Amino acid sequence: MIRDQFTYLSNAYTNASIGFRLAGIDRVANDTWARNGDDTGMKRSLRKGNYSALNVYYQSLLQANANTPGVPAGSTLLGFCTLPVSGIVAGVDPSAYVIDGCNILSGTMPGGKYAGYNLGGTTAHEVGHWNGLLHTFNGGSCDVWDFGDYVADTPQERTSTNGCPSTVKDSCPNSGVPKGYDGIGTEPYGPQGYSGPDPVHNFMDYSSDACYVGFTPGQGARMLNIWRIYREGL
């Protein structure tokens, strides 16, 4: 199951020119850790590698705790990842980044029990955060000056997607600029990027796994840039 998940993750990032190497697999039995009852303690015990090493923790009952923003404590989570942060330099004590990594519900791996989200897409989505991507619906606004996910080629999206819509979803009609716009004029793009239907097939939406297709070139560029700034060589 884990190796199938790794294959899915690797394939998901191919069009973004990002690759991964599986350094190892550890299996640990701990009920408290399994339900996210001691995240920091778990990572202090298990985390390996430096700041450029992606650590993924698959937990059988991943629950929100009192510090999980916007989610009632005890709710089941599909996953969450840390975003890259500034201030991590070569030689820094590992305690500075001990919580870095991804926590993911094990039932979302290929063949898992979480129907609709058991093909491996959750890991691809969450690792996108670890690489610096935000949700395509970040900000939840159609305002012309809303920066959204800071990627120009993901159309502006006001609401997250549930499942995989069979009809066109466009939560921000009449926003953005046409793809390929030549950029002539005063503030021709604005921060909101391209117009068009919601990117329901993008890994950074909340669509079901069967709906996911990939990342945009802009997202790929953002991930590579953030890697070079925040993680490369650390």
PDB file of C-alpha atoms in Angstrom:
ATOM      1  CA  MET A   1       0.000   0.000   0.000  1.00  0.00           C
ATOM      2  CA  ILE A   2       2.765   2.439   0.940  1.00  0.00           C
ATOM      3  CA  ARG A   3       4.730   1.654  -2.196  1.00  0.00           C
ATOM      4  CA  ASP A   4       1.601   2.111  -4.315  1.00  0.00           C
ATOM      5  CA  GLN A   5       1.161   5.477  -2.636  1.00  0.00           C
ATOM      6  CA  PHE A   6       4.743   6.420  -3.403  1.00  0.00           C
ATOM      7  CA  THR A   7       4.216   5.501  -7.054  1.00  0.00           C
ATOM      8  CA  TYR A   8       1.076   7.661  -7.174  1.00  0.00           C
ATOM      9  CA  LEU A   9       2.938  10.582  -5.585  1.00  0.00           C
ATOM     10  CA  SER A  10       5.831  10.292  -8.016  1.00  0.00           C
ATOM     11  CA  ASN A  11       3.511  10.181 -11.019  1.00  0.00           C
ATOM     12  CA  ALA A  12       1.490  13.137  -9.729  1.00  0.00           C
ATOM     13  CA  TYR A  13       4.552  15.392  -9.710  1.00  0.00           C
ATOM     14  CA  THR A  14       6.038  14.333 -13.031  1.00  0.00           C
ATOM     15  CA  ASN A  15       4.586  17.271 -14.954  1.00  0.00           C
ATOM     16  CA  ALA A  16       5.993  19.627 -12.305  1.00  0.00           C
ATOM     17  CA  SER A  17       9.531  18.249 -12.824  1.00  0.00           C
ATOM     18  CA  ILE A  18       9.689  17.195  -9.169  1.00  0.00           C
ATOM     19  CA  GLY A  19      10.859  13.773  -8.081  1.00  0.00           C
ATOM     20  CA  PHE A  20      11.052  11.877  -4.803  1.00  0.00           C
ATOM     21  CA  ARG A  21      13.279   9.119  -3.450  1.00  0.00           C
ATOM     22  CA  LEU A  22      11.870   6.721  -0.870  1.00  0.00           C
ATOM     23  CA  ALA A  23      14.505   6.666   1.871  1.00  0.00           C
ATOM     24  CA  GLY A  24      12.782   4.210   4.166  1.00  0.00           C
ATOM     25  CA  ILE A  25       9.608   3.007   5.858  1.00  0.00           C
ATOM     26  CA  ASP A  26       9.080   2.696   9.621  1.00  0.00           C
ATOM     27  CA  ARG A  27       6.033   1.078  11.218  1.00  0.00           C
ATOM     28  CA  VAL A  28       5.144   2.037  14.782  1.00  0.00           C
ATOM     29  CA  ALA A  29       2.244   0.944  17.013  1.00  0.00           C
ATOM     30  CA  ASN A  30       1.138   3.788  19.286  1.00  0.00           C
ATOM     31  CA  ASP A  31      -2.541   4.547  19.869  1.00  0.00           C
ATOM     32  CA  THR A  32      -1.900   8.118  20.986  1.00  0.00           C
ATOM     33  CA  TRP A  33       0.127   8.933  17.915  1.00  0.00           C
ATOM     34  CA  ALA A  34      -2.341   7.145  15.646  1.00  0.00           C
ATOM     35  CA  ARG A  35      -5.111   9.565  16.624  1.00  0.00           C
ATOM     36  CA  ASN A  36      -2.854  12.653  16.583  1.00  0.00           C
ATOM     37  CA  GLY A  37      -2.830  12.890  20.362  1.00  0.00           C
ATOM     38  CA  ASP A  38       0.806  14.004  20.619  1.00  0.00           C
ATOM     39  CA  ASP A  39       1.986  15.369  17.293  1.00  0.00           C
ATOM     40  CA  THR A  40       5.130  17.043  18.574  1.00  0.00           C
ATOM     41  CA  GLY A  41       6.158  14.068  20.682  1.00  0.00           C
ATOM     42  CA  MET A  42       5.620  11.728  17.753  1.00  0.00           C
ATOM     43  CA  LYS A  43       7.745  13.806  15.438  1.00  0.00           C
ATOM     44  CA  ARG A  44      10.492  14.266  17.998  1.00  0.00           C
ATOM     45  CA  SER A  45      10.754  10.494  18.161  1.00  0.00           C
ATOM     46  CA  LEU A  46      10.297   9.623  14.504  1.00  0.00           C
ATOM     47  CA  ARG A  47      11.411  12.491  12.278  1.00  0.00           C
ATOM     48  CA  LYS A  48      14.466  11.797  10.123  1.00  0.00           C
ATOM     49  CA  GLY A  49      16.682  13.887   7.886  1.00  0.00           C
ATOM     50  CA  ASN A  50      17.180  17.591   7.553  1.00  0.00           C
ATOM     51  CA  TYR A  51      14.850  20.370   6.395  1.00  0.00           C
ATOM     52  CA  SER A  52      14.919  19.137   2.807  1.00  0.00           C
ATOM     53  CA  ALA A  53      13.722  15.665   3.853  1.00  0.00           C
ATOM     54  CA  LEU A  54       9.999  15.065   3.445  1.00  0.00           C
ATOM     55  CA  ASN A  55       8.609  13.087   6.373  1.00  0.00           C
ATOM     56  CA  VAL A  56       5.110  11.658   5.896  1.00  0.00           C
ATOM     57  CA  TYR A  57       3.240  10.188   8.871  1.00  0.00           C
ATOM     58  CA  TYR A  58       0.299   7.918   8.033  1.00  0.00           C
ATOM     59  CA  GLN A  59      -2.091   7.676  10.966  1.00  0.00           C
ATOM     60  CA  SER A  60      -5.054   5.324  11.257  1.00  0.00           C
ATOM     61  CA  LEU A  61      -7.291   7.798  13.105  1.00  0.00           C
ATOM     62  CA  LEU A  62      -6.074  11.287  12.276  1.00  0.00           C
ATOM     63  CA  GLN A  63      -8.099  13.699  14.389  1.00  0.00           C
ATOM     64  CA  ALA A  64      -8.176  17.452  14.793  1.00  0.00           C
ATOM     65  CA  ASN A  65      -6.920  18.661  18.140  1.00  0.00           C
ATOM     66  CA  ALA A  66      -7.533  21.881  20.038  1.00  0.00           C
ATOM     67  CA  ASN A  67      -4.878  23.667  17.967  1.00  0.00           C
ATOM     68  CA  THR A  68      -6.289  22.712  14.555  1.00  0.00           C
ATOM     69  CA  PRO A  69      -7.696  25.945  13.064  1.00  0.00           C
ATOM     70  CA  GLY A  70     -11.284  25.979  11.832  1.00  0.00           C
ATOM     71  CA  VAL A  71     -12.016  22.339  12.652  1.00  0.00           C
ATOM     72  CA  PRO A  72     -13.761  21.009  15.786  1.00  0.00           C
ATOM     73  CA  ALA A  73     -11.477  18.956  18.004  1.00  0.00           C
ATOM     74  CA  GLY A  74     -11.974  15.247  17.417  1.00  0.00           C
ATOM     75  CA  SER A  75     -13.031  15.616  13.781  1.00  0.00           C
ATOM     76  CA  THR A  76     -11.459  13.185  11.319  1.00  0.00           C
ATOM     77  CA  LEU A  77      -8.918  14.817   9.015  1.00  0.00           C
ATOM     78  CA  LEU A  78      -7.710  13.562   5.651  1.00  0.00           C
ATOM     79  CA  GLY A  79      -4.375  15.228   6.206  1.00  0.00           C
ATOM     80  CA  PHE A  80      -2.322  18.336   6.803  1.00  0.00           C
ATOM     81  CA  CYS A  81       1.216  19.499   6.027  1.00  0.00           C
ATOM     82  CA  THR A  82       3.477  22.283   7.153  1.00  0.00           C
ATOM     83  CA  LEU A  83       4.366  25.048   4.721  1.00  0.00           C
ATOM     84  CA  PRO A  84       8.013  26.041   4.244  1.00  0.00           C
ATOM     85  CA  VAL A  85       9.151  28.728   6.675  1.00  0.00           C
ATOM     86  CA  SER A  86      12.004  31.208   6.582  1.00  0.00           C
ATOM     87  CA  GLY A  87      14.806  31.277   9.115  1.00  0.00           C
ATOM     88  CA  ILE A  88      15.974  27.670   8.732  1.00  0.00           C
ATOM     89  CA  VAL A  89      19.678  27.767   7.905  1.00  0.00           C
ATOM     90  CA  ALA A  90      22.430  25.182   7.525  1.00  0.00           C
ATOM     91  CA  GLY A  91      23.527  23.811  10.878  1.00  0.00           C
ATOM     92  CA  VAL A  92      20.433  24.916  12.783  1.00  0.00           C
ATOM     93  CA  ASP A  93      19.316  22.633  15.585  1.00  0.00           C
ATOM     94  CA  PRO A  94      16.761  20.104  14.246  1.00  0.00           C
ATOM     95  CA  SER A  95      14.352  21.152  16.995  1.00  0.00           C
ATOM     96  CA  ALA A  96      13.706  24.271  14.908  1.00  0.00           C
ATOM     97  CA  TYR A  97      11.887  22.190  12.309  1.00  0.00           C
ATOM     98  CA  VAL A  98      10.866  19.066  14.203  1.00  0.00           C
ATOM     99  CA  ILE A  99       7.172  19.448  13.297  1.00  0.00           C
ATOM    100  CA  ASP A 100       7.924  19.874   9.581  1.00  0.00           C
ATOM    101  CA  GLY A 101       6.241  17.254   7.429  1.00  0.00           C
ATOM    102  CA  CYS A 102       2.871  15.758   6.546  1.00  0.00           C
ATOM    103  CA  ASN A 103       0.248  13.944   8.623  1.00  0.00           C
ATOM    104  CA  ILE A 104      -2.128  11.868   6.497  1.00  0.00           C
ATOM    105  CA  LEU A 105      -5.016   9.529   7.226  1.00  0.00           C
ATOM    106  CA  SER A 106      -3.845   6.043   6.284  1.00  0.00           C
ATOM    107  CA  GLY A 107      -7.227   5.187   4.774  1.00  0.00           C
ATOM    108  CA  THR A 108      -6.531   7.612   1.922  1.00  0.00           C
ATOM    109  CA  MET A 109      -3.708   5.511   0.506  1.00  0.00           C
ATOM    110  CA  PRO A 110      -4.444   3.409  -2.599  1.00  0.00           C
ATOM    111  CA  GLY A 111      -6.787   0.619  -1.568  1.00  0.00           C
ATOM    112  CA  GLY A 112      -7.680   2.328   1.713  1.00  0.00           C
ATOM    113  CA  LYS A 113     -11.126   2.372   3.280  1.00  0.00           C
ATOM    114  CA  TYR A 114     -11.912   6.076   2.772  1.00  0.00           C
ATOM    115  CA  ALA A 115     -14.187   5.822  -0.281  1.00  0.00           C
ATOM    116  CA  GLY A 116     -13.755   8.578  -2.844  1.00  0.00           C
ATOM    117  CA  TYR A 117     -10.409   9.547  -1.373  1.00  0.00           C
ATOM    118  CA  ASN A 118      -8.540   6.244  -1.444  1.00  0.00           C
ATOM    119  CA  LEU A 119      -6.558   6.428  -4.669  1.00  0.00           C
ATOM    120  CA  GLY A 120      -3.650   8.421  -3.226  1.00  0.00           C
ATOM    121  CA  GLY A 121      -4.665  11.975  -4.084  1.00  0.00           C
ATOM    122  CA  THR A 122      -4.636  13.247  -0.505  1.00  0.00           C
ATOM    123  CA  THR A 123      -0.899  12.702  -0.234  1.00  0.00           C
ATOM    124  CA  ALA A 124      -0.278  14.514  -3.533  1.00  0.00           C
ATOM    125  CA  HIS A 125      -2.447  17.406  -2.318  1.00  0.00           C
ATOM    126  CA  GLU A 126      -0.796  17.680   1.087  1.00  0.00           C
ATOM    127  CA  VAL A 127       2.737  17.405  -0.273  1.00  0.00           C
ATOM    128  CA  GLY A 128       1.798  20.352  -2.474  1.00  0.00           C
ATOM    129  CA  HIS A 129       1.503  22.379   0.728  1.00  0.00           C
ATOM    130  CA  TRP A 130       4.882  21.109   1.918  1.00  0.00           C
ATOM    131  CA  ASN A 131       6.262  22.392  -1.385  1.00  0.00           C
ATOM    132  CA  GLY A 132       4.692  25.812  -0.856  1.00  0.00           C
ATOM    133  CA  LEU A 133       1.366  25.612  -2.703  1.00  0.00           C
ATOM    134  CA  LEU A 134      -1.872  27.024  -1.315  1.00  0.00           C
ATOM    135  CA  HIS A 135      -5.401  25.890  -2.106  1.00  0.00           C
ATOM    136  CA  THR A 136      -6.732  27.020  -5.466  1.00  0.00           C
ATOM    137  CA  PHE A 137      -9.625  28.578  -3.518  1.00  0.00           C
ATOM    138  CA  ASN A 138      -7.305  30.358  -1.072  1.00  0.00           C
ATOM    139  CA  GLY A 139      -8.918  33.564   0.154  1.00  0.00           C
ATOM    140  CA  GLY A 140     -12.392  32.488  -0.971  1.00  0.00           C
ATOM    141  CA  SER A 141     -12.900  35.649  -2.989  1.00  0.00           C
ATOM    142  CA  CYS A 142     -13.707  36.763  -6.531  1.00  0.00           C
ATOM    143  CA  ASP A 143     -12.446  40.268  -5.831  1.00  0.00           C
ATOM    144  CA  VAL A 144     -10.225  41.618  -8.594  1.00  0.00           C
ATOM    145  CA  TRP A 145      -7.444  42.362  -6.101  1.00  0.00           C
ATOM    146  CA  ASP A 146      -7.535  39.086  -4.228  1.00  0.00           C
ATOM    147  CA  PHE A 147      -4.266  37.213  -4.707  1.00  0.00           C
ATOM    148  CA  GLY A 148      -5.814  33.773  -4.250  1.00  0.00           C
ATOM    149  CA  ASP A 149      -3.120  31.096  -4.396  1.00  0.00           C
ATOM    150  CA  TYR A 150      -0.489  33.458  -5.876  1.00  0.00           C
ATOM    151  CA  VAL A 151      -0.362  31.397  -9.079  1.00  0.00           C
ATOM    152  CA  ALA A 152      -1.566  33.153 -12.242  1.00  0.00           C
ATOM    153  CA  ASP A 153      -2.563  30.117 -14.274  1.00  0.00           C
ATOM    154  CA  THR A 154      -5.008  28.673 -11.734  1.00  0.00           C
ATOM    155  CA  PRO A 155      -8.351  30.404 -12.355  1.00  0.00           C
ATOM    156  CA  GLN A 156      -9.782  32.330  -9.442  1.00  0.00           C
ATOM    157  CA  GLU A 157     -12.008  30.135  -7.284  1.00  0.00           C
ATOM    158  CA  ARG A 158     -14.293  31.264  -4.466  1.00  0.00           C
ATOM    159  CA  THR A 159     -15.391  27.869  -3.143  1.00  0.00           C
ATOM    160  CA  SER A 160     -13.723  24.513  -2.743  1.00  0.00           C
ATOM    161  CA  THR A 161     -14.930  21.575  -4.810  1.00  0.00           C
ATOM    162  CA  ASN A 162     -16.750  18.593  -3.356  1.00  0.00           C
ATOM    163  CA  GLY A 163     -16.482  15.339  -5.290  1.00  0.00           C
ATOM    164  CA  CYS A 164     -16.045  15.641  -9.057  1.00  0.00           C
ATOM    165  CA  PRO A 165     -18.637  17.886 -10.729  1.00  0.00           C
ATOM    166  CA  SER A 166     -20.233  16.517 -13.889  1.00  0.00           C
ATOM    167  CA  THR A 167     -21.033  20.050 -15.065  1.00  0.00           C
ATOM    168  CA  VAL A 168     -18.832  23.135 -15.311  1.00  0.00           C
ATOM    169  CA  LYS A 169     -18.195  24.775 -11.940  1.00  0.00           C
ATOM    170  CA  ASP A 170     -17.330  28.474 -12.085  1.00  0.00           C
ATOM    171  CA  SER A 171     -17.538  30.140  -8.688  1.00  0.00           C
ATOM    172  CA  CYS A 172     -15.926  33.345 -10.007  1.00  0.00           C
ATOM    173  CA  PRO A 173     -17.551  34.097 -13.387  1.00  0.00           C
ATOM    174  CA  ASN A 174     -16.359  37.213 -15.206  1.00  0.00           C
ATOM    175  CA  SER A 175     -13.135  37.399 -13.209  1.00  0.00           C
ATOM    176  CA  GLY A 176      -9.523  37.205 -14.292  1.00  0.00           C
ATOM    177  CA  VAL A 177      -8.048  37.728 -17.739  1.00  0.00           C
ATOM    178  CA  PRO A 178      -8.006  35.388 -20.752  1.00  0.00           C
ATOM    179  CA  LYS A 179      -5.237  32.812 -20.809  1.00  0.00           C
ATOM    180  CA  GLY A 180      -2.469  34.009 -23.092  1.00  0.00           C
ATOM    181  CA  TYR A 181      -3.324  37.695 -22.602  1.00  0.00           C
ATOM    182  CA  ASP A 182      -0.421  39.765 -23.905  1.00  0.00           C
ATOM    183  CA  GLY A 183      -0.153  41.896 -20.780  1.00  0.00           C
ATOM    184  CA  ILE A 184      -0.572  45.254 -22.497  1.00  0.00           C
ATOM    185  CA  GLY A 185      -2.209  47.969 -20.434  1.00  0.00           C
ATOM    186  CA  THR A 186      -2.322  49.272 -16.887  1.00  0.00           C
ATOM    187  CA  GLU A 187      -2.275  46.429 -14.366  1.00  0.00           C
ATOM    188  CA  PRO A 188      -3.467  44.047 -17.097  1.00  0.00           C
ATOM    189  CA  TYR A 189      -3.385  40.914 -14.994  1.00  0.00           C
ATOM    190  CA  GLY A 190      -4.088  42.069 -11.485  1.00  0.00           C
ATOM    191  CA  PRO A 191      -3.234  39.492  -8.845  1.00  0.00           C
ATOM    192  CA  GLN A 192      -6.107  37.156  -9.597  1.00  0.00           C
ATOM    193  CA  GLY A 193      -4.690  35.510 -12.714  1.00  0.00           C
ATOM    194  CA  TYR A 194      -6.506  33.802 -15.544  1.00  0.00           C
ATOM    195  CA  SER A 195     -10.253  33.618 -16.006  1.00  0.00           C
ATOM    196  CA  GLY A 196     -12.088  30.369 -16.604  1.00  0.00           C
ATOM    197  CA  PRO A 197     -13.942  27.557 -14.853  1.00  0.00           C
ATOM    198  CA  ASP A 198     -12.805  26.420 -11.439  1.00  0.00           C
ATOM    199  CA  PRO A 199      -9.728  24.144 -11.533  1.00  0.00           C
ATOM    200  CA  VAL A 200     -11.599  21.105 -10.234  1.00  0.00           C
ATOM    201  CA  HIS A 201      -9.012  18.703 -11.683  1.00  0.00           C
ATOM    202  CA  ASN A 202      -6.155  20.425  -9.862  1.00  0.00           C
ATOM    203  CA  PHE A 203      -4.498  18.647  -6.957  1.00  0.00           C
ATOM    204  CA  MET A 204      -4.826  21.748  -4.793  1.00  0.00           C
ATOM    205  CA  ASP A 205      -8.626  21.827  -4.881  1.00  0.00           C
ATOM    206  CA  TYR A 206     -10.709  19.613  -2.558  1.00  0.00           C
ATOM    207  CA  SER A 207     -12.010  17.331  -5.317  1.00  0.00           C
ATOM    208  CA  SER A 208     -12.286  13.567  -4.953  1.00  0.00           C
ATOM    209  CA  ASP A 209      -9.278  11.524  -6.021  1.00  0.00           C
ATOM    210  CA  ALA A 210     -10.791  10.366  -9.318  1.00  0.00           C
ATOM    211  CA  CYS A 211     -11.125  14.004 -10.363  1.00  0.00           C
ATOM    212  CA  TYR A 212      -7.466  14.924  -9.919  1.00  0.00           C
ATOM    213  CA  VAL A 213      -5.264  15.300 -12.994  1.00  0.00           C
ATOM    214  CA  GLY A 214      -2.234  17.406 -12.109  1.00  0.00           C
ATOM    215  CA  PHE A 215      -0.630  20.768 -11.424  1.00  0.00           C
ATOM    216  CA  THR A 216      -0.329  23.809 -13.679  1.00  0.00           C
ATOM    217  CA  PRO A 217       3.014  25.056 -15.035  1.00  0.00           C
ATOM    218  CA  GLY A 218       2.713  28.022 -12.686  1.00  0.00           C
ATOM    219  CA  GLN A 219       2.317  25.761  -9.691  1.00  0.00           C
ATOM    220  CA  GLY A 220       5.309  23.736 -10.802  1.00  0.00           C
ATOM    221  CA  ALA A 221       7.398  26.890 -11.085  1.00  0.00           C
ATOM    222  CA  ARG A 222       6.270  28.075  -7.653  1.00  0.00           C
ATOM    223  CA  MET A 223       7.200  24.761  -6.035  1.00  0.00           C
ATOM    224  CA  LEU A 224      10.643  24.739  -7.616  1.00  0.00           C
ATOM    225  CA  ASN A 225      11.286  28.363  -6.651  1.00  0.00           C
ATOM    226  CA  ILE A 226      10.197  27.767  -3.065  1.00  0.00           C
ATOM    227  CA  TRP A 227      12.356  24.656  -2.888  1.00  0.00           C
ATOM    228  CA  ARG A 228      15.401  26.644  -3.960  1.00  0.00           C
ATOM    229  CA  ILE A 229      14.667  29.448  -1.489  1.00  0.00           C
ATOM    230  CA  TYR A 230      13.627  27.496   1.599  1.00  0.00           C
ATOM    231  CA  ARG A 231      14.780  23.871   1.464  1.00  0.00           C
ATOM    232  CA  GLU A 232      17.536  23.162  -1.054  1.00  0.00           C
ATOM    233  CA  GLY A 233      20.789  22.208   0.644  1.00  0.00           C
ATOM    234  CA  LEU A 234      19.312  22.291   4.143  1.00  0.00           C
TER     235      LEU A 234
END
